[in-house]
mmCIF file of C-alpha atoms in Angstrom:
data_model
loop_
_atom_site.group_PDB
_atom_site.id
_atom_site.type_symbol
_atom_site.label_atom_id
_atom_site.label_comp_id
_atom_site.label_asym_id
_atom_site.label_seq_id
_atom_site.Cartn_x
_atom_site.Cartn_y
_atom_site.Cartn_z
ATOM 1 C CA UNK A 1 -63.509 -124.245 -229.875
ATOM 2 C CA UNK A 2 -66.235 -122.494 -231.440
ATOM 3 C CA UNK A 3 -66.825 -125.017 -234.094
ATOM 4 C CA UNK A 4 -66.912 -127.894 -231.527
ATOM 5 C CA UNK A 5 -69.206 -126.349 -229.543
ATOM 6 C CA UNK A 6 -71.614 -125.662 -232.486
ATOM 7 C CA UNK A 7 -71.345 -129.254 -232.726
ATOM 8 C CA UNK A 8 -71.941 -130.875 -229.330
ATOM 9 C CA UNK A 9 -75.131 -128.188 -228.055
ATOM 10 C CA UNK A 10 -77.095 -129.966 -230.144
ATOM 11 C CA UNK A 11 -75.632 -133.164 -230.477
ATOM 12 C CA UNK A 12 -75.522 -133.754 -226.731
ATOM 13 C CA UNK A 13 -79.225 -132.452 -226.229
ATOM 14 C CA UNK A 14 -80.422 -135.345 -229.044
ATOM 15 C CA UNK A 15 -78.155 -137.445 -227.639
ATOM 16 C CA UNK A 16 -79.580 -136.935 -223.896
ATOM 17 C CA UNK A 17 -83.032 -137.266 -225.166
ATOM 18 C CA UNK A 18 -81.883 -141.058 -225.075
ATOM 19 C CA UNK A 19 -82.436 -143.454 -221.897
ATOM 20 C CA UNK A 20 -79.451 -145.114 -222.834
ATOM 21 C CA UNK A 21 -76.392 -145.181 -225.269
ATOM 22 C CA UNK A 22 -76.312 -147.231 -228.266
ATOM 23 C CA UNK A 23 -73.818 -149.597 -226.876
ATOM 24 C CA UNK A 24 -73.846 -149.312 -222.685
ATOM 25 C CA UNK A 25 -76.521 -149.613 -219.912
ATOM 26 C CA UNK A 26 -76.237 -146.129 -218.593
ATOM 27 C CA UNK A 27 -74.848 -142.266 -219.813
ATOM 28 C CA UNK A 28 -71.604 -141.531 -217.406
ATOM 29 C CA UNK A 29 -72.565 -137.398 -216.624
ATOM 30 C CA UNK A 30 -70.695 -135.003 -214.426
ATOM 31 C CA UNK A 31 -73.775 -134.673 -211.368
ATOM 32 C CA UNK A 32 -72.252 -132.289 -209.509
ATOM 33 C CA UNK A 33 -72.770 -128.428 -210.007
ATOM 34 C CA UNK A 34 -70.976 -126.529 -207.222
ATOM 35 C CA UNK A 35 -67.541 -124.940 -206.169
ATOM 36 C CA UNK A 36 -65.189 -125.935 -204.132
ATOM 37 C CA UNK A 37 -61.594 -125.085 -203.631
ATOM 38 C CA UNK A 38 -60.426 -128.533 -204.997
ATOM 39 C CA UNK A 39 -62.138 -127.808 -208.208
ATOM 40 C CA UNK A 40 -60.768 -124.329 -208.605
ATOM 41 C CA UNK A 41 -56.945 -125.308 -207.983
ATOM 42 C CA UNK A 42 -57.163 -128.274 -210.270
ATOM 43 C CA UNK A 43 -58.643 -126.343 -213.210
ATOM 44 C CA UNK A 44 -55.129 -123.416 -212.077
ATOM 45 C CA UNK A 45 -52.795 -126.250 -211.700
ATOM 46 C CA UNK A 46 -53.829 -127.894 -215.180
ATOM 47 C CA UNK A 47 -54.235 -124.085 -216.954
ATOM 48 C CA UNK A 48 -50.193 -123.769 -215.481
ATOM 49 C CA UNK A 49 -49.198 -126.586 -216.926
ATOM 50 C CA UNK A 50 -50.370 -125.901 -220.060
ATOM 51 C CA UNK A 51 -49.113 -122.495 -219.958
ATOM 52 C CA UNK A 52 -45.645 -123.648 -218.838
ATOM 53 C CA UNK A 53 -45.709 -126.828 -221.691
ATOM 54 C CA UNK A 54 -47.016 -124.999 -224.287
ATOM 55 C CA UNK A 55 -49.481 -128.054 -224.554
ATOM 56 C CA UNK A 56 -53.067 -129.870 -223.614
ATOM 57 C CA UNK A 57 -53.037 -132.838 -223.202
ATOM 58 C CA UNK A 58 -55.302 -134.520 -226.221
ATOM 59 C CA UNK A 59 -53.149 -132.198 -228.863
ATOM 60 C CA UNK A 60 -49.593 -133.688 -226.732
ATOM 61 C CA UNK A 61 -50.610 -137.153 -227.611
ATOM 62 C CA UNK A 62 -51.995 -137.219 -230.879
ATOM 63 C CA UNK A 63 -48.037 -135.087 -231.609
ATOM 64 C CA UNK A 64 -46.686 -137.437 -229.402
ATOM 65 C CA UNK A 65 -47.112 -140.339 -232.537
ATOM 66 C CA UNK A 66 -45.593 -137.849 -234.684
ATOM 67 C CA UNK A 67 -42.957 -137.692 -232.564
ATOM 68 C CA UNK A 68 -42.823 -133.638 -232.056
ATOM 69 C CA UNK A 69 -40.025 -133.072 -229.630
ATOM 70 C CA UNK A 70 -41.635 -131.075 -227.010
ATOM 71 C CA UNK A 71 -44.159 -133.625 -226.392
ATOM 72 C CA UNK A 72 -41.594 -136.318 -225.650
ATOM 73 C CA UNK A 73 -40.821 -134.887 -222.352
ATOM 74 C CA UNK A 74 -44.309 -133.110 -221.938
ATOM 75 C CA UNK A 75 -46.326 -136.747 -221.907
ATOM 76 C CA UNK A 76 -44.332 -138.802 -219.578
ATOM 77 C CA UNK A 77 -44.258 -135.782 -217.079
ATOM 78 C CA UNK A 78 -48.179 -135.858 -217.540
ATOM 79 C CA UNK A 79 -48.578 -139.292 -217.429
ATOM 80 C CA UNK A 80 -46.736 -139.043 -213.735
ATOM 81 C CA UNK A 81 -48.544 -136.069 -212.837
ATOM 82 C CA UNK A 82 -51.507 -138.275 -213.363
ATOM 83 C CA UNK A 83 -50.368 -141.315 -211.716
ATOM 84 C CA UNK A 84 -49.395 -138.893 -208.197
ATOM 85 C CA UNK A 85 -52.596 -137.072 -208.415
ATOM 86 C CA UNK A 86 -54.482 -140.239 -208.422
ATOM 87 C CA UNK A 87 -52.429 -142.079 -205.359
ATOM 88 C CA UNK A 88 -52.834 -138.560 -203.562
ATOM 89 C CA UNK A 89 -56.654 -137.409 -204.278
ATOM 90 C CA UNK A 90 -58.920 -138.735 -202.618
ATOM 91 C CA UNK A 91 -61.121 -141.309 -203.577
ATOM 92 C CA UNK A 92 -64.395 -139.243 -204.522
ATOM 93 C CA UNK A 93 -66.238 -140.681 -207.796
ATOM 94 C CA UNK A 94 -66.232 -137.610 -210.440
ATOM 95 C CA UNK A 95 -69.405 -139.175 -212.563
ATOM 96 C CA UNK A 96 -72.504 -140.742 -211.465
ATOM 97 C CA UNK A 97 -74.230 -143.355 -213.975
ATOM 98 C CA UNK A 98 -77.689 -141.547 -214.109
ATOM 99 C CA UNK B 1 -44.839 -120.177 -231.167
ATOM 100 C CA UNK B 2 -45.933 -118.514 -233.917
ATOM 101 C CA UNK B 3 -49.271 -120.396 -236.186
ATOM 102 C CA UNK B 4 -50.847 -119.454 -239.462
ATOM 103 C CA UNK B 5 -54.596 -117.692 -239.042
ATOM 104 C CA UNK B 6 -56.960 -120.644 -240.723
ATOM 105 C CA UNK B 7 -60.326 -119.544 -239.708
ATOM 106 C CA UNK B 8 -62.235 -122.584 -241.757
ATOM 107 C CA UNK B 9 -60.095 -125.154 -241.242
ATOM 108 C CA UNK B 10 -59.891 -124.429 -237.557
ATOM 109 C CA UNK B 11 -63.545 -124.403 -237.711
ATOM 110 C CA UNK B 12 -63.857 -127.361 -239.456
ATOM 111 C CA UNK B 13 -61.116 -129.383 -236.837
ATOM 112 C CA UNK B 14 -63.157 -127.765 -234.463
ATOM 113 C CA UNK B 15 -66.238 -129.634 -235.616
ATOM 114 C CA UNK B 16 -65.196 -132.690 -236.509
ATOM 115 C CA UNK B 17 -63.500 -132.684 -232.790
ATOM 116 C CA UNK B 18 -67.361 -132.051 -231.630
ATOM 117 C CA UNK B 19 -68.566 -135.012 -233.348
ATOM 118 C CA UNK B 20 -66.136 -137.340 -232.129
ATOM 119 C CA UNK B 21 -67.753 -136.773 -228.660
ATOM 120 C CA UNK B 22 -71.060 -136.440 -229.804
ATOM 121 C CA UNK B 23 -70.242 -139.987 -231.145
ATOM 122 C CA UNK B 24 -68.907 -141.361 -228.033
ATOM 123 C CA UNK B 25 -71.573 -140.117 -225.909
ATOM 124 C CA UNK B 26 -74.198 -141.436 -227.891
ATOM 125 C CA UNK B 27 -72.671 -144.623 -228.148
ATOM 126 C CA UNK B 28 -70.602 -145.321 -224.923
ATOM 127 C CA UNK B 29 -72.447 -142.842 -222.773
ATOM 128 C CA UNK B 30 -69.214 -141.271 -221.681
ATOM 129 C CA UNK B 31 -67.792 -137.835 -221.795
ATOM 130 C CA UNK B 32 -64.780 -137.209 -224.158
ATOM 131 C CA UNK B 33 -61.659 -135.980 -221.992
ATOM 132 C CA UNK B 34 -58.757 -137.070 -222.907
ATOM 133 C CA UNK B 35 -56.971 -136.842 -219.090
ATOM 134 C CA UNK B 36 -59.672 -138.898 -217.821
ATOM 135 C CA UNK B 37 -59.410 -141.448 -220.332
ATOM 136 C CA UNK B 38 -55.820 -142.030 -219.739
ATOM 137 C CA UNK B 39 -56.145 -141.235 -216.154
ATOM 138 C CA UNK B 40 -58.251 -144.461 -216.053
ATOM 139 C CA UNK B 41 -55.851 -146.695 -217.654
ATOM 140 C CA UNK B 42 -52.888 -145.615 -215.499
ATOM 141 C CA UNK B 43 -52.387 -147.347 -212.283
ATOM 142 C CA UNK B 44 -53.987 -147.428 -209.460
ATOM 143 C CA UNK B 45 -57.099 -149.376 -210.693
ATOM 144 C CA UNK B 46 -60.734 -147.991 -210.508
ATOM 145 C CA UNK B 47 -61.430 -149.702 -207.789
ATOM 146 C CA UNK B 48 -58.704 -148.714 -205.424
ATOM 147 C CA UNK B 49 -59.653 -145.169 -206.762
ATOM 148 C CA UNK B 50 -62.981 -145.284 -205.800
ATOM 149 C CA UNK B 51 -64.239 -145.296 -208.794
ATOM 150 C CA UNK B 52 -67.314 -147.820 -210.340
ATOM 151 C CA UNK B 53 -65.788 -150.921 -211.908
ATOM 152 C CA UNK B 54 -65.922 -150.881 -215.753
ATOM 153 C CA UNK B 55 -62.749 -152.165 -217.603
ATOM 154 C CA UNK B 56 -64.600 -152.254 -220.522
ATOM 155 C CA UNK B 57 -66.391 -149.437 -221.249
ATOM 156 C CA UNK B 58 -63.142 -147.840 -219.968
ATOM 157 C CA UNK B 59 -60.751 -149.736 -221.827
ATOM 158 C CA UNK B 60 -63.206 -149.411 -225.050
ATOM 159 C CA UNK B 61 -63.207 -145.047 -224.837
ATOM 160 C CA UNK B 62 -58.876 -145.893 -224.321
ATOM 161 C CA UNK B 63 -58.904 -147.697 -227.745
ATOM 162 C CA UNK B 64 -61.423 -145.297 -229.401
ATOM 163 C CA UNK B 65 -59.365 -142.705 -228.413
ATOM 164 C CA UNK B 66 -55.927 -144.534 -229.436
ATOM 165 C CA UNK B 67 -57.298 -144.507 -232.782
ATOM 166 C CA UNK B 68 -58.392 -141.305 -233.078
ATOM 167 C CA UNK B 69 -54.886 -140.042 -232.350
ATOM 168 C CA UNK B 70 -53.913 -142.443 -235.032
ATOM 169 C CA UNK B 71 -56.037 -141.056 -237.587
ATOM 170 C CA UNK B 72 -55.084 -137.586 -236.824
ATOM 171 C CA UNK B 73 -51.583 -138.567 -237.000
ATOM 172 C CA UNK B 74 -52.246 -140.643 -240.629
ATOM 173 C CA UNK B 75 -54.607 -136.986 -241.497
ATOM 174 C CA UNK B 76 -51.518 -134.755 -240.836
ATOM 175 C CA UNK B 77 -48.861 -137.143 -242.879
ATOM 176 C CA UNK B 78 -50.853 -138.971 -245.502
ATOM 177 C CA UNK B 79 -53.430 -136.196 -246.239
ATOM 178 C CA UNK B 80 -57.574 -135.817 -245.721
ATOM 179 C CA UNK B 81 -58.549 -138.251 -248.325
ATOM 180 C CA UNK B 82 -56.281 -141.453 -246.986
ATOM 181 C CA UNK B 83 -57.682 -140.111 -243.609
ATOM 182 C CA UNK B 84 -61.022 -140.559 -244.551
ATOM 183 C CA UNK B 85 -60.625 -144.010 -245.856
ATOM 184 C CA UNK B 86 -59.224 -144.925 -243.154
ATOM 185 C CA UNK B 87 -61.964 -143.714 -240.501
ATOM 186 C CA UNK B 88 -64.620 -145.491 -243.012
ATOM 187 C CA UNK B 89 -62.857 -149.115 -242.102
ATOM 188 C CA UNK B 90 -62.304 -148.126 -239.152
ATOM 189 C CA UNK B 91 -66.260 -147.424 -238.127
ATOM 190 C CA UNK B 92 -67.046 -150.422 -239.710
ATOM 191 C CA UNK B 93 -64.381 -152.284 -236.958
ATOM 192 C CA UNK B 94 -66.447 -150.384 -234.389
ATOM 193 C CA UNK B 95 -69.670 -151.465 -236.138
ATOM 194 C CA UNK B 96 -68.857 -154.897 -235.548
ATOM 195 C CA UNK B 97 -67.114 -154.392 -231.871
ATOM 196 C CA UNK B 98 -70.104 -152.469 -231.280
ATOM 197 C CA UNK B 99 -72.459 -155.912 -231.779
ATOM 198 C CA UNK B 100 -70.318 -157.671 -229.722
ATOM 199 C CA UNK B 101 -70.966 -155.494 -226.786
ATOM 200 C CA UNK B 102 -74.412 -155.353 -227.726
ATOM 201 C CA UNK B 103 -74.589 -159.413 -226.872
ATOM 202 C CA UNK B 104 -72.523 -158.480 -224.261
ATOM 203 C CA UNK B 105 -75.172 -156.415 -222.730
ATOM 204 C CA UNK B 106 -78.348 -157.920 -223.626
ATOM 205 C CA UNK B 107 -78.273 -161.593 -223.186
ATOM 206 C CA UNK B 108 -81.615 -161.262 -222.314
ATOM 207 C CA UNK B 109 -82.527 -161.220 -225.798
ATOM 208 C CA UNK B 110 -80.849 -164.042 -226.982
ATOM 209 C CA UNK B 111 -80.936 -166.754 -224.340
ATOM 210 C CA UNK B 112 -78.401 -168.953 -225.433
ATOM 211 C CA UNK B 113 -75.999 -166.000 -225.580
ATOM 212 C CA UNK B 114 -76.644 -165.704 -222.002
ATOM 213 C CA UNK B 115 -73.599 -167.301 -220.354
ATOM 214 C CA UNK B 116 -71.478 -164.313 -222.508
ATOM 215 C CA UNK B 117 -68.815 -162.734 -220.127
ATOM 216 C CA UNK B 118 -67.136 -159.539 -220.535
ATOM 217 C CA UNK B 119 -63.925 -161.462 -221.801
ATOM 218 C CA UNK B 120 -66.201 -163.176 -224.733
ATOM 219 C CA UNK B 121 -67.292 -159.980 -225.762
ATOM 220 C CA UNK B 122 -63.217 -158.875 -226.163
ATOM 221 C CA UNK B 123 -63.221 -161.891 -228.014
ATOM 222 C CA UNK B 124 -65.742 -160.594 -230.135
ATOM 223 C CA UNK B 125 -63.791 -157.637 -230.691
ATOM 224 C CA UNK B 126 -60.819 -159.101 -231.984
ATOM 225 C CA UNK B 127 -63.045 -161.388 -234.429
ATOM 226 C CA UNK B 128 -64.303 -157.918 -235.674
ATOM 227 C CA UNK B 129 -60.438 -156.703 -235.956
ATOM 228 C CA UNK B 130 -59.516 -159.785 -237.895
ATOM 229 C CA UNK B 131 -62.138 -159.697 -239.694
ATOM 230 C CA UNK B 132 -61.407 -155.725 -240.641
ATOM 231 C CA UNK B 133 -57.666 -157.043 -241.409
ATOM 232 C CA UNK B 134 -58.427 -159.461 -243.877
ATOM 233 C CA UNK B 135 -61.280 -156.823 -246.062
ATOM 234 C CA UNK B 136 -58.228 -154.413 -245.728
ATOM 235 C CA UNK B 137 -55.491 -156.589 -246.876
ATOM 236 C CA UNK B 138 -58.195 -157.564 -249.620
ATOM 237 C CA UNK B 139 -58.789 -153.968 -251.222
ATOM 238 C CA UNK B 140 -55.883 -151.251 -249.753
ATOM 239 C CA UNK B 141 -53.368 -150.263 -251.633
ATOM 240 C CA UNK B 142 -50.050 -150.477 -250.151
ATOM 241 C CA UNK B 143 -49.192 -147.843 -247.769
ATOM 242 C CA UNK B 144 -53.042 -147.033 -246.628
ATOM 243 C CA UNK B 145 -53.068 -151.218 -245.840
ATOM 244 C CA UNK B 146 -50.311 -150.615 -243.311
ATOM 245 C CA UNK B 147 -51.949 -147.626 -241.806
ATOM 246 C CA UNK B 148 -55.030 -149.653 -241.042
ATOM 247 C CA UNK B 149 -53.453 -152.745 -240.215
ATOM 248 C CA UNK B 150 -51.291 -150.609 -237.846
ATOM 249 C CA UNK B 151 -54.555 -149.510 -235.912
ATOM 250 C CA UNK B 152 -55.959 -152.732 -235.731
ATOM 251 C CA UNK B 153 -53.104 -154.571 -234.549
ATOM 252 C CA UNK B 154 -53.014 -151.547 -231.878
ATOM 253 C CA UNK B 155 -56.614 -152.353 -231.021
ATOM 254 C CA UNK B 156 -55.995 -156.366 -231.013
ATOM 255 C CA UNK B 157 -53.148 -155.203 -228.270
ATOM 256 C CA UNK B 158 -55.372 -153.329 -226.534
ATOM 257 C CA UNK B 159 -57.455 -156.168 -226.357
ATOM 258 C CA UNK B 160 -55.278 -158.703 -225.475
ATOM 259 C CA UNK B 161 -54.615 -156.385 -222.530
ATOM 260 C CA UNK B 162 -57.805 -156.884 -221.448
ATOM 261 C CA UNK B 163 -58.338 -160.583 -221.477
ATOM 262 C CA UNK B 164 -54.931 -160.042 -219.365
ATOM 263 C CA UNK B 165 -56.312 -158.137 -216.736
ATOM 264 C CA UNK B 166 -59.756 -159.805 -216.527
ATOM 265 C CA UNK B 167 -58.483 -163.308 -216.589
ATOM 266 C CA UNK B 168 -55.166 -163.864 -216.573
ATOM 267 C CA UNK B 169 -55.473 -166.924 -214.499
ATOM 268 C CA UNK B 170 -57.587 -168.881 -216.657
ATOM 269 C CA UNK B 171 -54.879 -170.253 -219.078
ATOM 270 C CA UNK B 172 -56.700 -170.670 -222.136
ATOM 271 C CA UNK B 173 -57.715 -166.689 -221.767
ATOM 272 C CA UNK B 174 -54.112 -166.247 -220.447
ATOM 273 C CA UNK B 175 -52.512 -167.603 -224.066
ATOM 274 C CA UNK B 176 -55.350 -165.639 -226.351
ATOM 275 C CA UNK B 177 -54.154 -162.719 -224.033
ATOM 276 C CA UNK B 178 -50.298 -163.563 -224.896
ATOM 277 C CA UNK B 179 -50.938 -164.128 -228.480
ATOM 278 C CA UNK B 180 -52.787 -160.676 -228.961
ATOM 279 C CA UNK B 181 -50.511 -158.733 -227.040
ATOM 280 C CA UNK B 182 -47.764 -160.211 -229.627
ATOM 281 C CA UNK B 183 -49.788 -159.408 -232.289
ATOM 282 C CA UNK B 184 -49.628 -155.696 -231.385
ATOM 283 C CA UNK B 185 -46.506 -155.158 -230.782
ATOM 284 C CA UNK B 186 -45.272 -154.456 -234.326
ATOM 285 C CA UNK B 187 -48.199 -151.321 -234.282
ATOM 286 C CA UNK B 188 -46.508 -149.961 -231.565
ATOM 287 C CA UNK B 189 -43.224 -150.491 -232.745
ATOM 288 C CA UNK B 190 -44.435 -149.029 -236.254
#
């Protein structure tokens, strides 16, 4: 983590210093700062999950094509989780093009 | 589980994980997590979610990532030095995609490029992986050439999705769509 971070400070603070990526019309950024309880039990649901699968999920796919057992029941139950959260939540856009 | 202490490699992966969303910031203007990516491609679409429509910049971060997870899967079997290979055709397939979203998104600058839709610029894009196919099948050896055909036939799949979703009722699109889609399917079977 520390070595990706060392990486993107920088990289994202040059990159910002752009009014637009190389290859779309506008940067897709997070705009919202605060709290709330939705936030809070997302990030505890997600940390439980990868407590309880022993995985995240960009490290369960990439072992998913080398076909590492665990991950073969770990990514379909993800994908579902995914698929319920996003009939369920409601429909509040997460990034604003700025 | 118990894991080996590698201080530099991990801080090496680390990096190298960095730059990858350096890269896709600076050149897609999105942020690089994983769960949303494939949160977007699952159903129900960004619209019903609420969300602002943009198959392709969406569908574009899907295949980027795709192939990442394909080149750390080729890293971890085939070794550092296939794996870099491999990312060096592989940029140069972006290179190329990348112009055809560039034409995409400026037709102001070339007039008679104006009537470009979004599903000419996939079409673009699979020019560029054909293109990338034949300079592999030209200079790879062996087993790297079906590593890199393998992740452009996944793209070329990808792609074919999209012309399916965007215009599936037009039935020239609706072939090209079929055609890619079959072209993929080996990759995924691979």
């Amino acid at each position: 983590m520390g070595g990706a971070i060392m990486v993107t400070m920088p990289g994202f603070w040059l990159v910002q210093k752009r009014k637009t990526p190389l290859f779309h019309d506008v940067f897709h950024l997070p705009t919202r700062t605060d709290f709330d309880a939705r936030l809070v039990v997302g990030a505890a649901t997600f940390g439980i999950g990868w407590g309880l699968g022993g995985f995240c999920p960009g490290p369960a796919l990439t072992s998913l094509l080398l076909a590492a057992s665990g991950t073969l029941f770990f990514v379909p139950a993800m994908l579902v989780g995914i698929v319920i959260a996003k009939y369920t939540a409601a429909p509040l856009p997460k990034t604003l093009a700025v | 589980m118990e894991t080996e202490f590698t201080p530099f490699a991990s801080l090496l992966g680390g990096g190298i994980i960095g730059l990858s969303a350096v890269v896709l910031l600076a050149t897609q203007g999105r942020i690089a997590g994983i769960s949303g990516i494939v949160s977007r491609i699952l159903p129900p679409s960004v619209d019903k979610a609420g969300l602002p429509r943009d198959h392709i910049s969406d569908w574009s971060a899907a295949r980027g990532t795709a192939l990442v997870c394909l080149n750390w899967s080729c890293a971890c079997s085939n070794g550092f030095k296939q794996w870099v290979a491999i990312s060096h055709r592989w940029f140069a397939g972006r290179v190329w995609c990348g112009h055809g979203e560039w034409l995409h998104k400026r037709p102001w600058r070339m007039r008679y490029l104006a009537r470009i839709s979004a599903v000419d610029c996939c079409n673009h894009d699979i020019y560029g992986h054909c293109l990338c196919d034949c300079f592999c099948f030209a200079t790879c050896p062996g087993g790297l050439r079906t590593c890199v055909y393998s992740a452009h036939s996944l793209q070329v799949f990808c792609l074919g999705w999209d012309l399916f979703c965007l215009e599936w009722r037009t039935p020239q699109k609706f072939r090209t769509s079929l055609i890619c889609l079959a072209h993929g399917i080996p990759a995924l079977l691979s």
